[in-house]
PDB file of C-alpha atoms in Angstrom:
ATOM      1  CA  UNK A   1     132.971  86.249 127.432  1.00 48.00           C
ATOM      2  CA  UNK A   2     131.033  89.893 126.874  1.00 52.00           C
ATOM      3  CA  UNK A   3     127.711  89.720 128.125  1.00 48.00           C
ATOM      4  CA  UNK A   4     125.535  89.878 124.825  1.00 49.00           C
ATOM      5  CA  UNK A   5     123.157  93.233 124.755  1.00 51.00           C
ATOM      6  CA  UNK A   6     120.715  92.173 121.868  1.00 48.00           C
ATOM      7  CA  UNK A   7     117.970  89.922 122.539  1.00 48.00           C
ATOM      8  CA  UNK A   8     115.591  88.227 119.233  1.00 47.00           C
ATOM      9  CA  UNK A   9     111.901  88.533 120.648  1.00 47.00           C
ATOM     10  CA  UNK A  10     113.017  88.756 123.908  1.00 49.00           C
ATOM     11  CA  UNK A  11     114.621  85.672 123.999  1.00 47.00           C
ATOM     12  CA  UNK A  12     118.668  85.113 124.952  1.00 49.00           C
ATOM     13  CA  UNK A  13     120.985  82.580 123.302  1.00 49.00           C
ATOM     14  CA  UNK A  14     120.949  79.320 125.093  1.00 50.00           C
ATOM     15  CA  UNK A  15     122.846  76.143 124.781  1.00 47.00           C
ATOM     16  CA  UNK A  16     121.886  72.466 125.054  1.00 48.00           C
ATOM     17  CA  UNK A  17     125.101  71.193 126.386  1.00 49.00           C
ATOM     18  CA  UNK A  18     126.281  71.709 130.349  1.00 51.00           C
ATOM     19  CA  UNK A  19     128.336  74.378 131.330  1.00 49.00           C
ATOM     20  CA  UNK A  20     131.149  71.860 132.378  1.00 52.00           C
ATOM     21  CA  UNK A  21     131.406  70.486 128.474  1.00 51.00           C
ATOM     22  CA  UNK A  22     131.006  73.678 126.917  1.00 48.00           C
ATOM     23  CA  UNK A  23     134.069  75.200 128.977  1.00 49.00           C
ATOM     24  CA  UNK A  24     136.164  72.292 127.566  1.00 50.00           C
ATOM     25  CA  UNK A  25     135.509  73.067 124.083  1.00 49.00           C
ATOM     26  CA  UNK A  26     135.548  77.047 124.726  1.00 49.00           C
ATOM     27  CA  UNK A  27     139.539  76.670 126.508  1.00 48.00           C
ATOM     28  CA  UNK A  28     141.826  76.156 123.875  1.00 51.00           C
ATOM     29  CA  UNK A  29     144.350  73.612 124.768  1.00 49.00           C
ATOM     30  CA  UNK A  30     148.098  74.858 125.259  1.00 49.00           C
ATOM     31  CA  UNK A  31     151.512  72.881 125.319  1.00 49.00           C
ATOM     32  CA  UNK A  32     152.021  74.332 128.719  1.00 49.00           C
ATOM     33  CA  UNK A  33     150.227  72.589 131.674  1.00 51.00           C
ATOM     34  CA  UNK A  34     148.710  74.819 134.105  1.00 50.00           C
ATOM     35  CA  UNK A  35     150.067  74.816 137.576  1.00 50.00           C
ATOM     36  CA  UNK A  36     147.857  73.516 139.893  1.00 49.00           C
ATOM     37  CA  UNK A  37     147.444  77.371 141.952  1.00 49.00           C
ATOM     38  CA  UNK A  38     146.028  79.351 139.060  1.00 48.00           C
ATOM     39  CA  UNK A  39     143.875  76.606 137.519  1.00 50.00           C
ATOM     40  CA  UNK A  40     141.279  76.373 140.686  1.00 51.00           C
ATOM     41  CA  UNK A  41     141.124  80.318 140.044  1.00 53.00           C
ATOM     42  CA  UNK A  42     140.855  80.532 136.849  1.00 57.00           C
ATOM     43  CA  UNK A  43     138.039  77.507 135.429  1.00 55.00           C
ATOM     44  CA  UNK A  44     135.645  79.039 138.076  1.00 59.00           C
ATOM     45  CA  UNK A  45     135.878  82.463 136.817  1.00 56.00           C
ATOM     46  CA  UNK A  46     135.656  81.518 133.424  1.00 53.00           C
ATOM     47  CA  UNK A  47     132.262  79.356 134.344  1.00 55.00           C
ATOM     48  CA  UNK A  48     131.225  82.093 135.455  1.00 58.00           C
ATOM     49  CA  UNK A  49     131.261  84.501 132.445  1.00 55.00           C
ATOM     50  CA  UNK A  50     129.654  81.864 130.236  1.00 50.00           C
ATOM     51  CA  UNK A  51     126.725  81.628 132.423  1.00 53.00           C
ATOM     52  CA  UNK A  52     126.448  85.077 132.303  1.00 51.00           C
ATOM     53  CA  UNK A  53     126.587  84.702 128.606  1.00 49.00           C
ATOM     54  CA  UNK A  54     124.372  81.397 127.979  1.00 47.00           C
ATOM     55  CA  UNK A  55     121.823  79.602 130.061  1.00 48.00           C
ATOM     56  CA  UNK A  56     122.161  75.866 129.933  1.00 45.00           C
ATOM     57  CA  UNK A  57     118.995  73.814 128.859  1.00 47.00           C
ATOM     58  CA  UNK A  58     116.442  73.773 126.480  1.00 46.00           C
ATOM     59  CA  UNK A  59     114.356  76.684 125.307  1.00 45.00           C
ATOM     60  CA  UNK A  60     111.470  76.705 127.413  1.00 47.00           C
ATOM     61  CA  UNK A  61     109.407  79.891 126.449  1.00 49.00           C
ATOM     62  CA  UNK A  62     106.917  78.857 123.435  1.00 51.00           C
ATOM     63  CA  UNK A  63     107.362  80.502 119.911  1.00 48.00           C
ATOM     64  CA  UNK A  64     105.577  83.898 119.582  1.00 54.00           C
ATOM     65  CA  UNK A  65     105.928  86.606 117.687  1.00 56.00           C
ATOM     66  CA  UNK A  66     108.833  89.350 118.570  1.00 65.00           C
ATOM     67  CA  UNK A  67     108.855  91.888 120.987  1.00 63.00           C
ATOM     68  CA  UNK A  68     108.987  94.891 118.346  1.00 60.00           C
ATOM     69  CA  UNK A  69     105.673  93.308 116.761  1.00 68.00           C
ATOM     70  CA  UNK A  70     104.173  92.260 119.828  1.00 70.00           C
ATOM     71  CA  UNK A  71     104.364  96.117 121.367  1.00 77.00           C
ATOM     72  CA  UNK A  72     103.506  97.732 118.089  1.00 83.00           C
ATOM     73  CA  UNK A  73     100.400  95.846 117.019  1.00 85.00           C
ATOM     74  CA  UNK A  74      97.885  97.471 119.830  1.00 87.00           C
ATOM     75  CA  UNK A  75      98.900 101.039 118.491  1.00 90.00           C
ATOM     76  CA  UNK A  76      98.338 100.125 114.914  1.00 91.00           C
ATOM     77  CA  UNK A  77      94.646  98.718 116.313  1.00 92.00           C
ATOM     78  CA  UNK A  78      94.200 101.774 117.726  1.00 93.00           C
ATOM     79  CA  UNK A  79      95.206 103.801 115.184  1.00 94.00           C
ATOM     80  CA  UNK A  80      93.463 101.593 112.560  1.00 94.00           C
ATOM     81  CA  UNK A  81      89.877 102.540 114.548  1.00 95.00           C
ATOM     82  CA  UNK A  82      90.635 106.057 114.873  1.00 95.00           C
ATOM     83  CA  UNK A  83      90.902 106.688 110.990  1.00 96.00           C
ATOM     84  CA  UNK A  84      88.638 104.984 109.844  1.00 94.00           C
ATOM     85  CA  UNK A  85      86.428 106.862 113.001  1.00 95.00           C
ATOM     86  CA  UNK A  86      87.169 110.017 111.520  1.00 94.00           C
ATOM     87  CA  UNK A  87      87.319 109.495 107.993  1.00 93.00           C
ATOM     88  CA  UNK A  88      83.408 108.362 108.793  1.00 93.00           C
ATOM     89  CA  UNK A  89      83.066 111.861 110.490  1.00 92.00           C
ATOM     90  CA  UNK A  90      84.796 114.061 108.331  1.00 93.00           C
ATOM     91  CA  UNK A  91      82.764 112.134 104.913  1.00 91.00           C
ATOM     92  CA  UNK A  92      80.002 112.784 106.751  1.00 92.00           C
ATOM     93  CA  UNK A  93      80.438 116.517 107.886  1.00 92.00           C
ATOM     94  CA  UNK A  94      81.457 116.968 104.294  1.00 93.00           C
ATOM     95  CA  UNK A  95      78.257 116.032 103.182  1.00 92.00           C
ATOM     96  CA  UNK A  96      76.120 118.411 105.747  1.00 92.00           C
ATOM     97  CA  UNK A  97      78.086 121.127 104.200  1.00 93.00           C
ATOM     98  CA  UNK A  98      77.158 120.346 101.045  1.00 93.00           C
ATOM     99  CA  UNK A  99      73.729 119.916 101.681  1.00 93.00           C
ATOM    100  CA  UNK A 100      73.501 123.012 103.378  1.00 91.00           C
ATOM    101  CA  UNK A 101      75.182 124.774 100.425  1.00 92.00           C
ATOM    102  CA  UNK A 102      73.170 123.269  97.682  1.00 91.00           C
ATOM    103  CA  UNK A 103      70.025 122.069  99.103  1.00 92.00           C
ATOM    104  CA  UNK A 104      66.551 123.994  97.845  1.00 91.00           C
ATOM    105  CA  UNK A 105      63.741 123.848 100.381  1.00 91.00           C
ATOM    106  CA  UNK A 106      60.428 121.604  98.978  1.00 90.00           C
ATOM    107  CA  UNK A 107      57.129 123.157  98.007  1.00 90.00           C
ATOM    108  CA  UNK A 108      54.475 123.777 100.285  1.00 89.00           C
ATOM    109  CA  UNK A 109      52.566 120.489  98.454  1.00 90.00           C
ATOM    110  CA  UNK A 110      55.767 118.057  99.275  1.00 90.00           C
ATOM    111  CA  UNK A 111      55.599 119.398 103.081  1.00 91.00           C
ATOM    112  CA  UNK A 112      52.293 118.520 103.305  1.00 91.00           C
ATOM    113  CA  UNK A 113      52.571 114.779 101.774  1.00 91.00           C
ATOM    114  CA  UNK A 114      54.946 114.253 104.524  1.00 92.00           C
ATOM    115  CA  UNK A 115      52.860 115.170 107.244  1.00 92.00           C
ATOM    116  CA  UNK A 116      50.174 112.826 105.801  1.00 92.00           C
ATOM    117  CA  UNK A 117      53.368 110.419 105.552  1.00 92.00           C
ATOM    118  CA  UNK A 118      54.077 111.001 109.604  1.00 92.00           C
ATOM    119  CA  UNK A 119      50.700 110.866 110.224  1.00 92.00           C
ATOM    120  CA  UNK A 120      50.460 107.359 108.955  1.00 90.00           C
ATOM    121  CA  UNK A 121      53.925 105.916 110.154  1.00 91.00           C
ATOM    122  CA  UNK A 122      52.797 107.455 113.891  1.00 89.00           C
ATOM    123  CA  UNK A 123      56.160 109.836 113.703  1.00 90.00           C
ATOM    124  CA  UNK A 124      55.980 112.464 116.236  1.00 87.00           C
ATOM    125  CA  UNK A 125      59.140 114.216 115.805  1.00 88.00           C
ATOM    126  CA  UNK A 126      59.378 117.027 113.563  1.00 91.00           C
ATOM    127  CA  UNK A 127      61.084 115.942 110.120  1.00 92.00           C
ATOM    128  CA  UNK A 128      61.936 118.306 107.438  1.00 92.00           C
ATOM    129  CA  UNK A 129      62.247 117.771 103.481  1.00 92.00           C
ATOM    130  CA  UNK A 130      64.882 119.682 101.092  1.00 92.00           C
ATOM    131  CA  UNK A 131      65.687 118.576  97.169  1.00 93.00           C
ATOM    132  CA  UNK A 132      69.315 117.545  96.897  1.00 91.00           C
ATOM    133  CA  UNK A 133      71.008 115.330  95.043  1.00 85.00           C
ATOM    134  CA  UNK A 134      69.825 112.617  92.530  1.00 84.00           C
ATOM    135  CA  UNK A 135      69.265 110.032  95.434  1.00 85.00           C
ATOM    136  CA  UNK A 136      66.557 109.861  97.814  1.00 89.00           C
ATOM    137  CA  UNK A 137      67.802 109.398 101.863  1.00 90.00           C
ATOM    138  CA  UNK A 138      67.640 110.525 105.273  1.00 93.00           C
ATOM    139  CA  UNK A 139      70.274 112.237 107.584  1.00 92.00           C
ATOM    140  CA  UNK A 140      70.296 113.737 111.043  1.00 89.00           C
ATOM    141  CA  UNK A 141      70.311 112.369 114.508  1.00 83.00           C
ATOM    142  CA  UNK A 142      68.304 115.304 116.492  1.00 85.00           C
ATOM    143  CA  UNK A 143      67.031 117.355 112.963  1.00 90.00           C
ATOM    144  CA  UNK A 144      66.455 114.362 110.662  1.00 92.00           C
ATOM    145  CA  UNK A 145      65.427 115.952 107.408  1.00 93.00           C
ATOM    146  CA  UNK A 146      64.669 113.704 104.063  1.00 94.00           C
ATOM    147  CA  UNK A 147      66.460 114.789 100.721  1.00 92.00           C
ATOM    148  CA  UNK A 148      64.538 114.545  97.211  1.00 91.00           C
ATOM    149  CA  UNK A 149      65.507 114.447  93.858  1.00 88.00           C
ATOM    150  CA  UNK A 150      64.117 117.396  91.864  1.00 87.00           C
ATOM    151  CA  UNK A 151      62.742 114.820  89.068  1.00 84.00           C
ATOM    152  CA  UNK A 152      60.967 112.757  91.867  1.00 83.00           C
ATOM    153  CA  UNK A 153      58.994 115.744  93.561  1.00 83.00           C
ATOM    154  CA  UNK A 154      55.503 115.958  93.217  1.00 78.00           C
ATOM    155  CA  UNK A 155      55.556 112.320  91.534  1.00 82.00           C
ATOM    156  CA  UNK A 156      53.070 109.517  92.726  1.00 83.00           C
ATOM    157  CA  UNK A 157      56.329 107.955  93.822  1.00 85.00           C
ATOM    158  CA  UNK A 158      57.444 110.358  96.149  1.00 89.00           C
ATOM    159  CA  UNK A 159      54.787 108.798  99.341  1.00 90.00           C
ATOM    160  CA  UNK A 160      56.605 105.219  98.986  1.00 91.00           C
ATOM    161  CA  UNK A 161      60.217 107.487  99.474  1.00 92.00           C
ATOM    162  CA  UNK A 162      58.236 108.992 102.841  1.00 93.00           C
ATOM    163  CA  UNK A 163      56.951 106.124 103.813  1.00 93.00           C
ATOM    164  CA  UNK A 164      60.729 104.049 103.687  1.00 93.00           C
ATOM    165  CA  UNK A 165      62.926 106.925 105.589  1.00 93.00           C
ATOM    166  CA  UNK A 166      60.344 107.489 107.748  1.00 94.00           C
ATOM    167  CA  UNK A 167      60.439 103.757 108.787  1.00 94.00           C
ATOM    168  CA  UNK A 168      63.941 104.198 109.261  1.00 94.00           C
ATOM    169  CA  UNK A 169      63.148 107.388 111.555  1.00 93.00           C
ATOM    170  CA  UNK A 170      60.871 105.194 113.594  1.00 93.00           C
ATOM    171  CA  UNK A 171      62.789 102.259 114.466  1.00 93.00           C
ATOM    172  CA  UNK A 172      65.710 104.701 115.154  1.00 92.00           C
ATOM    173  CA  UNK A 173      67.843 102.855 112.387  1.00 93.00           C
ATOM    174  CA  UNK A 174      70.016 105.995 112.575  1.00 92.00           C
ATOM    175  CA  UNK A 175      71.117 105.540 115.675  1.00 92.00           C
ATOM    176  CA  UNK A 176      71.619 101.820 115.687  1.00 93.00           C
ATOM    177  CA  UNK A 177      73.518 102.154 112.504  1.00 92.00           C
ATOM    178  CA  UNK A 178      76.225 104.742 114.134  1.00 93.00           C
ATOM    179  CA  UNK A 179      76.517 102.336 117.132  1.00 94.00           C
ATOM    180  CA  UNK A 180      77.078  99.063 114.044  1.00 94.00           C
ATOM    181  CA  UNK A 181      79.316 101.823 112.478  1.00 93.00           C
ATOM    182  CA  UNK A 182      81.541 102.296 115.696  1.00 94.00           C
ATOM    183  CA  UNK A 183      81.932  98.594 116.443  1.00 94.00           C
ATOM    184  CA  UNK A 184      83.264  98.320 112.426  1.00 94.00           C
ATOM    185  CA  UNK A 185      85.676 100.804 113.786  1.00 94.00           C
ATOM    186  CA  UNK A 186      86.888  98.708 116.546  1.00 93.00           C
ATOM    187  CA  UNK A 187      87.031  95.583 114.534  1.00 94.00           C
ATOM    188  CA  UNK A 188      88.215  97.268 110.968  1.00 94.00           C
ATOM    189  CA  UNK A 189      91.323  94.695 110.452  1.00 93.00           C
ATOM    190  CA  UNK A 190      88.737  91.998 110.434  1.00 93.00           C
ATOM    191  CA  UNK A 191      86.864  91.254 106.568  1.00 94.00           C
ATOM    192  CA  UNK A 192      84.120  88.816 108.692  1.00 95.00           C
ATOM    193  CA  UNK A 193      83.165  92.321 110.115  1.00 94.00           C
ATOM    194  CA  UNK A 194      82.898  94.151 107.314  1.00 94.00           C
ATOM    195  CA  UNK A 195      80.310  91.454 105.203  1.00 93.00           C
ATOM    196  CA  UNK A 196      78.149  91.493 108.546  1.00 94.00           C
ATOM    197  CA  UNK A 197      78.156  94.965 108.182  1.00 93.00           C
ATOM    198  CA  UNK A 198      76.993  95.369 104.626  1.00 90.00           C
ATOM    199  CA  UNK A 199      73.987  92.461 105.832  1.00 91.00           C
ATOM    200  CA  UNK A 200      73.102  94.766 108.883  1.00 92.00           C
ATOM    201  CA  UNK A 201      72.563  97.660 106.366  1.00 90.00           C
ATOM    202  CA  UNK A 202      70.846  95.770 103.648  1.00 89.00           C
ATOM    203  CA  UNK A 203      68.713  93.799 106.207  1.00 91.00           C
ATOM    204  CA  UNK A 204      67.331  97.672 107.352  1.00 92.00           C
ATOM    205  CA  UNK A 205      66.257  98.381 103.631  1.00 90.00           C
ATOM    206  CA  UNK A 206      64.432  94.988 103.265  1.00 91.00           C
ATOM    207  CA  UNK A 207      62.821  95.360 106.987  1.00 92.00           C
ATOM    208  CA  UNK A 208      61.863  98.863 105.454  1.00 92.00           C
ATOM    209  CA  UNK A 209      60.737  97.809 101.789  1.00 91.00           C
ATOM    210  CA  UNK A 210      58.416  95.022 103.926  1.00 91.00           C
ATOM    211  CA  UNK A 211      56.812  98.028 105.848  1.00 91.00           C
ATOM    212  CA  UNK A 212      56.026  99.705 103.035  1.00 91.00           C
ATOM    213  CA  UNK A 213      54.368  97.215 101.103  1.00 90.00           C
ATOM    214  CA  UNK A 214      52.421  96.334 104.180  1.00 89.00           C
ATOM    215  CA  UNK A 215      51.024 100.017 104.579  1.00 88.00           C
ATOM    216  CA  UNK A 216      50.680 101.550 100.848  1.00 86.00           C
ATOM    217  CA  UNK A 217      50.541  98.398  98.885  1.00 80.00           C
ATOM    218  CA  UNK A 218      51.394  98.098  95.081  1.00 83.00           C
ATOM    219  CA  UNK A 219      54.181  95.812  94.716  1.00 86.00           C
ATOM    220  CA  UNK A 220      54.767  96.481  91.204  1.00 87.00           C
ATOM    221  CA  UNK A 221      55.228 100.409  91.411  1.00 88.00           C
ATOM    222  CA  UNK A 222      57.184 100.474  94.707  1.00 88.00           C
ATOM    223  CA  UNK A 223      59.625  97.967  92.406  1.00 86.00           C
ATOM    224  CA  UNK A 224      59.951 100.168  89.630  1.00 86.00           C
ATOM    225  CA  UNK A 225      60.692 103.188  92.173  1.00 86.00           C
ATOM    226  CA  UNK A 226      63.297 100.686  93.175  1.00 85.00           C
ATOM    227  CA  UNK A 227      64.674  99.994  90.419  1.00 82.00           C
ATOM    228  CA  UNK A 228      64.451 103.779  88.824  1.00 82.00           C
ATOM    229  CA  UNK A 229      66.630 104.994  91.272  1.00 79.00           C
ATOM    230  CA  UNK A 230      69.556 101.889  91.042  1.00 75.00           C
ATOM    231  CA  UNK A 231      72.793 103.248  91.014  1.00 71.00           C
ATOM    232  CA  UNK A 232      75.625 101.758  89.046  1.00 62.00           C
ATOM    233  CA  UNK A 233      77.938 101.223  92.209  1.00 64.00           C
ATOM    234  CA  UNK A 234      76.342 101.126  96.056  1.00 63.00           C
ATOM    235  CA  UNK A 235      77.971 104.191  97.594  1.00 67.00           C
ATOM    236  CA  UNK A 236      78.139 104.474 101.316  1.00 74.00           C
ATOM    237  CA  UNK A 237      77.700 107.145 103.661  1.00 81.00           C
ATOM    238  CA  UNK A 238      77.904 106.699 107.105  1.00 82.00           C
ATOM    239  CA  UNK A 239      74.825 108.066 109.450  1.00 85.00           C
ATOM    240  CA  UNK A 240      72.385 107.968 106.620  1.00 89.00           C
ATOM    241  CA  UNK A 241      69.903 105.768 104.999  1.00 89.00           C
ATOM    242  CA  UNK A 242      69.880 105.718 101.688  1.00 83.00           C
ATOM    243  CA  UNK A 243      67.357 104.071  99.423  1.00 76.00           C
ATOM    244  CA  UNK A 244      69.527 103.862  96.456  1.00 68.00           C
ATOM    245  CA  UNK A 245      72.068 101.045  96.325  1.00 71.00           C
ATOM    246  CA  UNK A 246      74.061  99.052  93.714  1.00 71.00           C
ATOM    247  CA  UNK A 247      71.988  97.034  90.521  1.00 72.00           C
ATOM    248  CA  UNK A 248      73.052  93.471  92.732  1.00 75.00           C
ATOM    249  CA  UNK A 249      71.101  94.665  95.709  1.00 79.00           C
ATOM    250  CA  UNK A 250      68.481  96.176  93.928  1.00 78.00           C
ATOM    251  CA  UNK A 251      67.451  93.087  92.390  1.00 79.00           C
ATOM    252  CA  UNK A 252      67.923  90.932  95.624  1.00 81.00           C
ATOM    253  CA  UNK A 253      65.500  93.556  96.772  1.00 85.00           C
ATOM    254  CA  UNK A 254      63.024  93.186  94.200  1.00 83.00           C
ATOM    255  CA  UNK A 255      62.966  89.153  94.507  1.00 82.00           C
ATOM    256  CA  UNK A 256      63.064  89.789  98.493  1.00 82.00           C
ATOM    257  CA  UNK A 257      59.461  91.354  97.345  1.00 80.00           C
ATOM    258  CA  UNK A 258      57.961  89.305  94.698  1.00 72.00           C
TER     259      UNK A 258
END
C-alpha cells in the first residue's frame, strides 16, 4: 500500500485491529495455493507496507484543534493588536490635525482662569487652552493643552471644566490610560476586556467629578455643567479625557454625586 501524504490535524490514520488480522482481510483469497517459497517472501513484505501505511492501536494523542488553525491563530492575535494599535494612533493623529487646523487660541481672561485653576490643583507644568469643538477635554502627553467650546468661554462654568482636566493632568490619567489602552490591544479578542475598560475610563471621570466637588463645591451647578454638555452617544478617543460622555453615564454620574 502507498504511503498516505495528507495528515487531518497532524494526526495519521490508525487502526484498532493487529497487523496480523488486518493482512488477512487486506489479501484477497485466490483458488491457487501459494507455494510454500514465495509465501515466506511475500506476507513479510506486505506487513511491511501496511505498517508504513497504519499504526496499530488506539489513538493516543488527545483531541485538539488542527494544525492549519493551531499555526494561524497567533498571527491573527497579532495582527488583531496591531490594528486596532494603529487605528488608535491614526484616530488620534487625525484629531491633532484637526485641532491644529481649526482650533482658535482663548482670550487673555480664559488664560488667566487657568492659571488660577493650576494654581489651585498644584499643576506645575505648563498647560495651554484653545476653543475647539463643542466638547470640553484634554489631549497631549508632553504639551497637554485643554479644548473649550466657544459657548462655554468666559461662563461661570468654565473653572469646574479647569478644575476636572486638570485633575486628570495631575494624576497623569493620560498616561495610565495609553498604558490601559495598549493592554486592550493585546487582549482585543476578549469582550471581559473591553467592559473593564469602559469601568477604568468612567472610574477616572467619577475620581475627577469627586475632586472637584471637594475643591469648588456646588453640587447642583457642577451637575447641570454635566448634564449641559451630555452627548447623545459616548464617543471615544483614545489619549484624551473627555468630560462629555453618553446620557447613561451622565446620569450614573450625577447619582455618583448626589
Amino acid at each position: 500500500l502507498p504511503v498516505p501524504q495528507w495528515d487531518l490535524g497532524g494526526y495519521t490514520p490508525r487502526v484498532t485491529q493487529p497487523v496480523s488480522e488486518l493482512t488477512e482481510h487486506t489479501i484477497p483469497s485466490s483458488k491457487e495455493e501459494p507455494s510454500s517459497s514465495s509465501q515466506p517472501e511475500t506476507l513479510p513484505a506486505l506487513q511491511q507496507g501496511v505498517q508504513q501505511t497504519f499504526q496499530a492501536g488506539r489513538y493516543t494523542k488527545s483531541f485538539s484543534l488542527p494544525f492549519f488553525f493551531a499555526q494561524w491563530i497567533p498571527i491573527a492575535w497579532l495582527a488583531g493588536g496591531l490594528l486596532l494599535f494603529g487605528d488608535f494612533l491614526t484616530g488620534y493623529g487625525y484629531f491633532c490635525v484637526q485641532v491644529k487646523k481649526h482650533s482658535h487660541p482663548c482670550p487673555d481672561e480664559t488664560k488667566s482662569s487657568l492659571r488660577e485653576a493650576a494654581k489651585q490643583m498644584e499643576v506645575r507644568q505648563r498647560v495651554d487652552c484653545r476653543c475647539y469643538g463643542d466638547l470640553p477635554m484634554l489631549k497631549g502627553f508632553f504639551f497637554p493643552c485643554i479644548l473649550l467650546p466657544k459657548r462655554l468661554l468666559n461662563s461661570p462654568s468654565m473653572h469646574f471644566i479647569f478644575i476636572h482636566e486638570l485633575c486628570h493632568l495631575r494624576h497623569h490619567h493620560l498616561g495610565i490610560g495609553f498604558f490601559a489602552m495598549t493592554l486592550l490591544c493585546f487582549n482585543w479578542y476578549n469582550p471581559v476586556f473591553w467592559l473593564c475598560y469602559r469601568a477604568f475610563r468612567r472610574d477616572m471621570e467619577l475620581f475627577c467629578d469627586s475632586q472637584v466637588v471637594k475643591r469648588v463645591g456646588q453640587k447642583r451647578a457642577y451637575a447641570g455643567l454635566l448634564l449641559d454638555t451630555a452627548v447623545e452617544k459616548n464617543h471615544f478617543l483614545p489619549l484624551t479625557t473627555c468630560m462629555a460622555v453618553g446620557k447613561k453615564e451622565i446620569v450614573y454620574r450625577v447619582e455618583f454625586l448626589a
